Coordinates of N, CA and C in Angstrom, one line a residue:
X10 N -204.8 242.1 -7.5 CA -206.2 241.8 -7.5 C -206.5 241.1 -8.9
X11 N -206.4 239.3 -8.8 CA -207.1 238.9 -9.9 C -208.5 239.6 -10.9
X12 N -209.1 239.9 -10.1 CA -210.6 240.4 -10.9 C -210.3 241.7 -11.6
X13 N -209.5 242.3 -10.5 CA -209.1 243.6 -11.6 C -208.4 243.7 -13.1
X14 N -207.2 242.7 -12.3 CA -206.7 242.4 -13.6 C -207.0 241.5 -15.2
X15 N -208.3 240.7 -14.7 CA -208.7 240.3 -15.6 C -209.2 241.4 -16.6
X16 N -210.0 242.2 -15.7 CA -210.8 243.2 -16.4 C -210.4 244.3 -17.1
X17 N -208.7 244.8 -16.8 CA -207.7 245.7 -17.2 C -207.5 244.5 -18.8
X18 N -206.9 243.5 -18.8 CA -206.7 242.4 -19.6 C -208.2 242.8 -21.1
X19 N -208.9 242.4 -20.4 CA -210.1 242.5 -21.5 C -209.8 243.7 -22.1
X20 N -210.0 245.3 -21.1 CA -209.9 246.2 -22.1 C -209.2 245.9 -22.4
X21 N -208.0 246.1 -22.6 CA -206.7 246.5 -23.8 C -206.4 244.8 -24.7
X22 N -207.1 243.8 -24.4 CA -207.7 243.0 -26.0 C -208.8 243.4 -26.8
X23 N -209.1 244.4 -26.0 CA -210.8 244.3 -27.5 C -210.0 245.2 -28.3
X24 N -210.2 244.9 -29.3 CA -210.0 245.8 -30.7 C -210.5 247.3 -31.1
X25 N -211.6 247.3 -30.1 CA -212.1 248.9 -30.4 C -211.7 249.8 -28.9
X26 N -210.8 249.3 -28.3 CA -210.0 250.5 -27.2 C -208.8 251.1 -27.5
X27 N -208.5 251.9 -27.0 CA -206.8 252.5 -27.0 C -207.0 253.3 -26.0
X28 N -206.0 254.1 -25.6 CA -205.6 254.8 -24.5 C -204.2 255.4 -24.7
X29 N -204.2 256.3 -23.6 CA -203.0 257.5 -24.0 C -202.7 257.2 -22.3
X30 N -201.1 257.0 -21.8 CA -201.1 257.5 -20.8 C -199.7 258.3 -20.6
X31 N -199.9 259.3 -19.9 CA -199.1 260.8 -19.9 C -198.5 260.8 -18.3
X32 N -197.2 260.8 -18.4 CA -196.8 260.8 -17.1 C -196.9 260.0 -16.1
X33 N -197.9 260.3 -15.4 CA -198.3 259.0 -14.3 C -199.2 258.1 -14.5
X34 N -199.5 258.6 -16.2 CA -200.3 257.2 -17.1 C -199.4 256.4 -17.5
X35 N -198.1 256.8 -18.2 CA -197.3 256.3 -18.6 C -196.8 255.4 -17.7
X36 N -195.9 255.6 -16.3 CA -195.6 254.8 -15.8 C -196.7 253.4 -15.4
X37 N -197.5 253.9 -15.1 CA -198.7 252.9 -14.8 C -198.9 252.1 -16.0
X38 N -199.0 252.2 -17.2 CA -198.9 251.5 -18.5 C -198.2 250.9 -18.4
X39 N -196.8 251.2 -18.1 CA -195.2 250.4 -17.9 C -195.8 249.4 -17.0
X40 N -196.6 249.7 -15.9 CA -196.3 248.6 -14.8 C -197.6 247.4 -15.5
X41 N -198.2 248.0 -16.0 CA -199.6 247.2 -17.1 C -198.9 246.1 -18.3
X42 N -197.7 246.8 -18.8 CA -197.2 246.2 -19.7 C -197.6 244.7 -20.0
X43 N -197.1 243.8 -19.5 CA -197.5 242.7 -19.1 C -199.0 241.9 -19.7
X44 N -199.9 243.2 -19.3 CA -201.1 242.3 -20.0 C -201.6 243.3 -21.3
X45 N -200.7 244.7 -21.8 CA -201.1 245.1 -23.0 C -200.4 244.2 -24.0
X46 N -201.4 243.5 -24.8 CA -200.6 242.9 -26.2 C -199.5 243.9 -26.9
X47 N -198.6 243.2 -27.3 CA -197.5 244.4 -27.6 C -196.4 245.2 -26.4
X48 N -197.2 245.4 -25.6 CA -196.0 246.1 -25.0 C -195.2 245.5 -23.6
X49 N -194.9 244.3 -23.6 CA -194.2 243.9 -22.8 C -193.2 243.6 -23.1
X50 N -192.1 244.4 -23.5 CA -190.6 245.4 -23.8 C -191.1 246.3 -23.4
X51 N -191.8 247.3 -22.9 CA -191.5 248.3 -22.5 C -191.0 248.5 -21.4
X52 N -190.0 249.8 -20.8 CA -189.0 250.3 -19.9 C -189.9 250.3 -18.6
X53 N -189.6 250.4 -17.4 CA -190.3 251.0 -16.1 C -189.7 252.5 -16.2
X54 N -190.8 253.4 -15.7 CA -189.8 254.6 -16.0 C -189.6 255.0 -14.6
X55 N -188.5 255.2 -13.7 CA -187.7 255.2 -12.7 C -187.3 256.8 -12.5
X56 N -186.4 257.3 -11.3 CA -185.9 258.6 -10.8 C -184.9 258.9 -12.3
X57 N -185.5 260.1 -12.9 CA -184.5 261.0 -13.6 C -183.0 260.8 -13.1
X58 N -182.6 261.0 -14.5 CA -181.1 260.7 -14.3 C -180.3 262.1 -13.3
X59 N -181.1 263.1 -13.5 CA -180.7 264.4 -12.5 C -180.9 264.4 -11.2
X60 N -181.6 263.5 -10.7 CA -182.6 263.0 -9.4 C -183.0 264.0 -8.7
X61 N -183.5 264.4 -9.8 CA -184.6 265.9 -9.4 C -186.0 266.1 -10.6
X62 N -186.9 266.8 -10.1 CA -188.1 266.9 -10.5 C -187.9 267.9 -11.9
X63 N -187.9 267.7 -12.9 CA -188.0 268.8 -13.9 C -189.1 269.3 -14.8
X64 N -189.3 270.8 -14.7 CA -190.6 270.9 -15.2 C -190.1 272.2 -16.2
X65 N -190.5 272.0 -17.4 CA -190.1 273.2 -18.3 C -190.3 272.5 -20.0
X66 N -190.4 273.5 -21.0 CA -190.7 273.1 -22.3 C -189.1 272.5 -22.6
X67 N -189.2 271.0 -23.4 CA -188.0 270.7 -24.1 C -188.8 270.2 -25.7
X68 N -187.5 270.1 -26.4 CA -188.0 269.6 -27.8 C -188.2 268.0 -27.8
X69 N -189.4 267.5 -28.9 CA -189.0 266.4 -29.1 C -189.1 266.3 -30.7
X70 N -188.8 264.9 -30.9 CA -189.0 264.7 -32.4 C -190.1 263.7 -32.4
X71 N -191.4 263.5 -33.0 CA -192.5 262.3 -33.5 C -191.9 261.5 -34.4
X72 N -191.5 259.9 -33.8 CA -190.9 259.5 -35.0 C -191.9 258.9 -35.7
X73 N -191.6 258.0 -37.2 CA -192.8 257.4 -37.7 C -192.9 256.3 -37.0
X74 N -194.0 256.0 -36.5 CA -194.7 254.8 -35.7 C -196.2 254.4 -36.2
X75 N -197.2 253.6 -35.7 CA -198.2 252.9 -35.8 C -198.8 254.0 -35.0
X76 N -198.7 254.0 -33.7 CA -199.7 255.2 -33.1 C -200.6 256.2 -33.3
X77 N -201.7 255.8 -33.2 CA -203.0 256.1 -33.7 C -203.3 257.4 -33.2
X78 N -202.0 258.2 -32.2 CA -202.4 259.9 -31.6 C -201.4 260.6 -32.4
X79 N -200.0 260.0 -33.1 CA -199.7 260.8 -33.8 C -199.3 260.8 -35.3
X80 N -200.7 259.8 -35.9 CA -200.8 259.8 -37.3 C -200.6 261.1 -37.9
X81 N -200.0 261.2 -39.1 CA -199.2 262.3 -39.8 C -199.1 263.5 -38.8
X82 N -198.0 262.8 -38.1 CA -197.4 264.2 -37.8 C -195.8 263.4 -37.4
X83 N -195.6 262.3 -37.5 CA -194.2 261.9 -38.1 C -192.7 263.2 -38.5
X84 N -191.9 263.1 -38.0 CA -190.9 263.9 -38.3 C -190.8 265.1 -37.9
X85 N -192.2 265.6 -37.1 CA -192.6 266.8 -36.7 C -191.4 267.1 -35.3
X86 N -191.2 268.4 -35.3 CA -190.2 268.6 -33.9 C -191.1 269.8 -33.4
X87 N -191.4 269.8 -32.3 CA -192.3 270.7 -31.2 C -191.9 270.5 -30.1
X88 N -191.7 272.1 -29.3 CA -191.6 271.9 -28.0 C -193.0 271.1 -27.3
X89 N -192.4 271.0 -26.2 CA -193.8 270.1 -24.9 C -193.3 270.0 -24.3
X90 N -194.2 270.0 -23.3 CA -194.1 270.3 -21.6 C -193.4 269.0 -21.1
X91 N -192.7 269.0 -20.0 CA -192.4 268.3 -19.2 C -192.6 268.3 -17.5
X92 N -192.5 267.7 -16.9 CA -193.4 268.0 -15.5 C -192.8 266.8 -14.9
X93 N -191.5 266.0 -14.4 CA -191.8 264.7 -13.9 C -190.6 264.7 -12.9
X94 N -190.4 263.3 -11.9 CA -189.3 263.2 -11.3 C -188.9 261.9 -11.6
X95 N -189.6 261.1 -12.4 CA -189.6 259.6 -12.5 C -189.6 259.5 -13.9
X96 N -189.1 259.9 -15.1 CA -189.4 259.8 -16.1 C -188.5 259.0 -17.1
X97 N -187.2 258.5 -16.3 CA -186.0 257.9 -16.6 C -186.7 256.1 -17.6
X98 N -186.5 256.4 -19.0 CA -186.9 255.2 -19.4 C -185.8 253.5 -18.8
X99 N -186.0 253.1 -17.7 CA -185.1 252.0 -17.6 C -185.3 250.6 -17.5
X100 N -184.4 250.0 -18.4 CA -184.4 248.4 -19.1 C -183.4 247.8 -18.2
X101 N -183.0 248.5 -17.3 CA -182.1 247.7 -16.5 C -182.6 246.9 -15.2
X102 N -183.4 245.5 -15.2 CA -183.8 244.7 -14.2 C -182.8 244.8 -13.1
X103 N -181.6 245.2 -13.2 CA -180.8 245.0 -11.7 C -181.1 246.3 -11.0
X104 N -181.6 247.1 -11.9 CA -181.8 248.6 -11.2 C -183.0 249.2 -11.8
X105 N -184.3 248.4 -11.0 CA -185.5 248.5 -11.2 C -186.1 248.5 -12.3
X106 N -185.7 247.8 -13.4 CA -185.9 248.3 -14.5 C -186.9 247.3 -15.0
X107 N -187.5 247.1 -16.6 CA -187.4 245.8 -17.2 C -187.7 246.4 -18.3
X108 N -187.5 245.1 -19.2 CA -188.3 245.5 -21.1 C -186.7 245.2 -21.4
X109 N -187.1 245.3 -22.8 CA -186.2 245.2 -23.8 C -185.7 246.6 -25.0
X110 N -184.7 247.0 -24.5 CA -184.7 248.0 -25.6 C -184.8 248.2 -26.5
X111 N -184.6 246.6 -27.5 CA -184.5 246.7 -28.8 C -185.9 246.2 -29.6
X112 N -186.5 245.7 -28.4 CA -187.7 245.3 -28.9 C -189.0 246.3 -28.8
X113 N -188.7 247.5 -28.2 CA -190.0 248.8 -28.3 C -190.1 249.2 -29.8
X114 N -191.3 249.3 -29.8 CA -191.8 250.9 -30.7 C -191.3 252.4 -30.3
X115 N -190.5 252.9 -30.4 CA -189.9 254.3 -30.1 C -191.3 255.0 -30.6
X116 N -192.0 256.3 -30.5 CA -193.0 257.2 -30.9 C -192.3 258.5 -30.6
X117 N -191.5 259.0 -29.7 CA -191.2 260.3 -29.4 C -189.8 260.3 -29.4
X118 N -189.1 261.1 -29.6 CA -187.3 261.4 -28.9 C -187.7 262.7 -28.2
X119 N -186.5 262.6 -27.4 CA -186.1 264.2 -27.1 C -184.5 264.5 -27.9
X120 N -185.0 265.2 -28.6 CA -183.5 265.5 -29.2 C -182.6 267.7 -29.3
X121 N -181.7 267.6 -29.5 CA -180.8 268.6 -29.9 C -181.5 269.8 -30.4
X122 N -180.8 271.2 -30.2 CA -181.0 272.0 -31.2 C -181.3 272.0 -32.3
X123 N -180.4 270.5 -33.0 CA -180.4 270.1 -34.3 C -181.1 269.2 -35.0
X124 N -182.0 269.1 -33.9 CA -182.8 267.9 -34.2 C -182.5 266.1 -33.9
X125 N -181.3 266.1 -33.4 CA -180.8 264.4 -33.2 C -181.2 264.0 -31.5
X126 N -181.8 262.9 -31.8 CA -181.6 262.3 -30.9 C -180.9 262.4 -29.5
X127 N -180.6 263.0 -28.2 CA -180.0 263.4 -27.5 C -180.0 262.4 -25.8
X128 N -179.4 262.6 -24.9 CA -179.3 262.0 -23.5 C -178.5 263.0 -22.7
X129 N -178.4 264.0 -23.7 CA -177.6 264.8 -22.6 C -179.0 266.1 -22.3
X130 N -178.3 265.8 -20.6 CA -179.2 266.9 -20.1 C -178.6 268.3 -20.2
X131 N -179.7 269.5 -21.1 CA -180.6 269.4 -20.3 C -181.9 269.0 -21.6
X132 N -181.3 269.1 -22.7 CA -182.3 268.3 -23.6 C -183.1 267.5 -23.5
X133 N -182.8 266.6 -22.7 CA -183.1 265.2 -22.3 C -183.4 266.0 -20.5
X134 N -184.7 266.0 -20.7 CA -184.7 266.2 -19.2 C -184.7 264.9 -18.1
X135 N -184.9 263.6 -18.5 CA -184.6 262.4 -17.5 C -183.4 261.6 -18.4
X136 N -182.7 261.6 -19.1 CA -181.5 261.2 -19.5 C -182.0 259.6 -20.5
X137 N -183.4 259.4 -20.7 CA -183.8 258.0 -21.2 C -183.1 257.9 -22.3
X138 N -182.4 256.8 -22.6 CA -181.5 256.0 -23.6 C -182.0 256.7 -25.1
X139 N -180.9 256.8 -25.8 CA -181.6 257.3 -27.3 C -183.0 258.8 -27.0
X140 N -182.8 258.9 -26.2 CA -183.8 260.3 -25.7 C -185.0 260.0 -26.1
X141 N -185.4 258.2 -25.7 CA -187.0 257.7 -25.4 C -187.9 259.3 -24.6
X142 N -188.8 259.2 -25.4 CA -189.8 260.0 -24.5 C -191.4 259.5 -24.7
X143 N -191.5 258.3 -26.0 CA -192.6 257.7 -25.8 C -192.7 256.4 -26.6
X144 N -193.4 255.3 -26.2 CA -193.7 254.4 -26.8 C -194.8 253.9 -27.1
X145 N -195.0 252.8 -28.0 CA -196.8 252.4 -28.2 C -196.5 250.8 -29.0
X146 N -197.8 250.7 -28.9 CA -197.5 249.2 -29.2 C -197.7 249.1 -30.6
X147 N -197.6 247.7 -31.1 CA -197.3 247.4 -32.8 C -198.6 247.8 -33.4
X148 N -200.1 247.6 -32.8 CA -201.2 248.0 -33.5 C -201.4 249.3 -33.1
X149 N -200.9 250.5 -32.6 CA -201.2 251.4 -32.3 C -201.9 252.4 -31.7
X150 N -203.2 251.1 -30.4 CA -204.1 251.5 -30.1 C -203.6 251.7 -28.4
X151 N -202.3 252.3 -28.2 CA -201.9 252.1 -26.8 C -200.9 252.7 -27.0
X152 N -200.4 253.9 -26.2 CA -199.2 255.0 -26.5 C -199.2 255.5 -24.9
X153 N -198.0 255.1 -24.6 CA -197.7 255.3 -22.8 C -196.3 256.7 -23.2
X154 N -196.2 257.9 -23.1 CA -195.2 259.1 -23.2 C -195.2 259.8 -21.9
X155 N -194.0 260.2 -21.5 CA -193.8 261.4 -20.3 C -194.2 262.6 -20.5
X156 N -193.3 263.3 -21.3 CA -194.0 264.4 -21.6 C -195.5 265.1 -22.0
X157 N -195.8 266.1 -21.7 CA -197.5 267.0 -21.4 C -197.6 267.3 -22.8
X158 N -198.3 266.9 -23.6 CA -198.8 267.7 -25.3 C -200.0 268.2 -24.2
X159 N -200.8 267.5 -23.4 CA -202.0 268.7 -22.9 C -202.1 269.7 -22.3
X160 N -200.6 270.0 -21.7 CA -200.4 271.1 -21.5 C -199.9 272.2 -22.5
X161 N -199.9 271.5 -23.9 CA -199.6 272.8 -24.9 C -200.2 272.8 -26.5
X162 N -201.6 272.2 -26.1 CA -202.2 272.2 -27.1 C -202.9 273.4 -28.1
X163 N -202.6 274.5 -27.3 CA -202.8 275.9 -27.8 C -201.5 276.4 -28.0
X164 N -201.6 277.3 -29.1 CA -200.3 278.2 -29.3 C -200.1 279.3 -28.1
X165 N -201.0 279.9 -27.6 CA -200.1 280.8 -26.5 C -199.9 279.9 -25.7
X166 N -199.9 278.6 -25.5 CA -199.0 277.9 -24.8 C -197.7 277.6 -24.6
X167 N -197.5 277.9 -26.2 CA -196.0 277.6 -26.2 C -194.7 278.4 -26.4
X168 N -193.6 277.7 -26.1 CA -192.9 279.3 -25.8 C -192.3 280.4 -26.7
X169 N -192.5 280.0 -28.1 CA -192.8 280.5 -29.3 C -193.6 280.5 -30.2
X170 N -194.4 280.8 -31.4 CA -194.9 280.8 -32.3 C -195.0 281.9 -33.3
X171 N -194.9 281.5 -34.2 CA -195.4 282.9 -35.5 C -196.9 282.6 -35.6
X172 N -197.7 281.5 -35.1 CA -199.3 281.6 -35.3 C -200.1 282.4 -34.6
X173 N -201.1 281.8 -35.1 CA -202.1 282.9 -34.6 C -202.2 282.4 -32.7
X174 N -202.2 283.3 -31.4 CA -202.4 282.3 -30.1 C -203.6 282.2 -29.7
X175 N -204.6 281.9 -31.0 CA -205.7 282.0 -30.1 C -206.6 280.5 -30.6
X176 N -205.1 280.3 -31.7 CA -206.0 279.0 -32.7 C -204.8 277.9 -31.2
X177 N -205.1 276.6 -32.3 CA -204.4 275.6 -31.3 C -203.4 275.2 -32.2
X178 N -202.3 274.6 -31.1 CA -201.1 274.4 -31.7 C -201.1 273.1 -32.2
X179 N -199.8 272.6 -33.1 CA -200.0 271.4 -33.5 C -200.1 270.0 -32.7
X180 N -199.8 270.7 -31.4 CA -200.5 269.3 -30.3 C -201.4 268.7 -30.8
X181 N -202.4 269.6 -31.2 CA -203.8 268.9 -31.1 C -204.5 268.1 -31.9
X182 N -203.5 267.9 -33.0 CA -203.6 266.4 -33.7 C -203.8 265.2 -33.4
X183 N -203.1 265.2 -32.3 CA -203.6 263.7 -31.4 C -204.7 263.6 -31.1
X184 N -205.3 264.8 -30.6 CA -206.7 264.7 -30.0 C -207.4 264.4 -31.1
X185 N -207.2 265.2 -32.7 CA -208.4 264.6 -33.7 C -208.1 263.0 -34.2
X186 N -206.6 262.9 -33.8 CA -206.5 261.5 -34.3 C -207.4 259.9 -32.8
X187 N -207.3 261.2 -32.4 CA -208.4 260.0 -31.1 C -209.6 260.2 -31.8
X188 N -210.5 261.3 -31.7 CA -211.5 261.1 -32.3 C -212.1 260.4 -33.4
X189 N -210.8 260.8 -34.5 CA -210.9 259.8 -35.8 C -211.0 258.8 -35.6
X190 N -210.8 257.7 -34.6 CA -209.7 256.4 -34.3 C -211.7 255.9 -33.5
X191 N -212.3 256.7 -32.9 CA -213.6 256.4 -32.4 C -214.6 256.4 -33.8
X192 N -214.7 257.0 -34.6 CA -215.3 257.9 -35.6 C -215.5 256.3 -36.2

């Protein structure tokens, strides 16, 4: 639909929008790519490398990025939800794929016990390259990730804590860094 697309187009040029999309935002972003400035390198995200639906807390790491949802919180490692069947980051055009992998903004990993980087499942719950779990574009007003932070933006959400569960967990950063980003 030309008209739609024009109008998808405008938002994501004006300088005072951004957007988050989570799972079935994400992929829809991916298929957007194209007309978001910046993110056309990004992956199609395709059937899990398990070719099954996985839903449970895994770790990731926030790398440093531009991304305006997770300003200072860089380096940070927190569990988060996962919930997907299609979450497989793939750059492979012969097998549905497209983008460039060297040319993304990486924002999230799924990594190790130890904190590295990982593809092995079950760490990696869709097996994405370098354990992609989110990207965004170079000005930072556009962040497409698989994984649920809104599903664990409170501490008794999550599958551990020493805090308090009735404050919110460090999810919820993003959310004030949205509001700040409006402000």
């Amino acid at each position: 639909n030309a008209g739609l697309s024009d109008q998808f187009a405008q938002f994501f040029a004006r300088g005072d929008t951004f957007g988050l999309g989570v799972c079935n935002g994400c992929q829809m972003f991916a298929e957007l790519a194209s007309i978001i400035p910046g993110a056309q390198h990004w992956p199609r995200f395709t059937t899990n490398l398990s070719e099954r639906f996985e839903a449970r807390l895994a770790l990731v790491s926030i790398l440093p990025s531009p991304s305006l949802f997770f300003a200072g919180m860089a380096h940070s490692r927190l569990p988060i939800a996962v919930a997907h069947g299609e979450g497989f980051a793939n750059f492979d055009a012969s097998r549905g794929g497209q983008g460039d992998a060297s040319q993304i903004i990486a924002a999230m990993q799924f990594v190790d016990h130890q904190g590295q980087a990982t593809e092995q499942y079950p760490f990696n719950p869709n097996g994405s390259p370098n354990g992609l779990a989110a990207v965004c574009t170079p000005d930072g007003r556009f962040t497409a990730m698989m994984p649920h932070p809104e599903r664990v933006f409170r501490n008794v959400q999550m599958s551990w804590t020493d805090q308090d569960l009735a404050h919110y967990s460090p999810w919820m950063q993003m959310w004030v860094n949205a509001r700040r980003f409006v402000s």
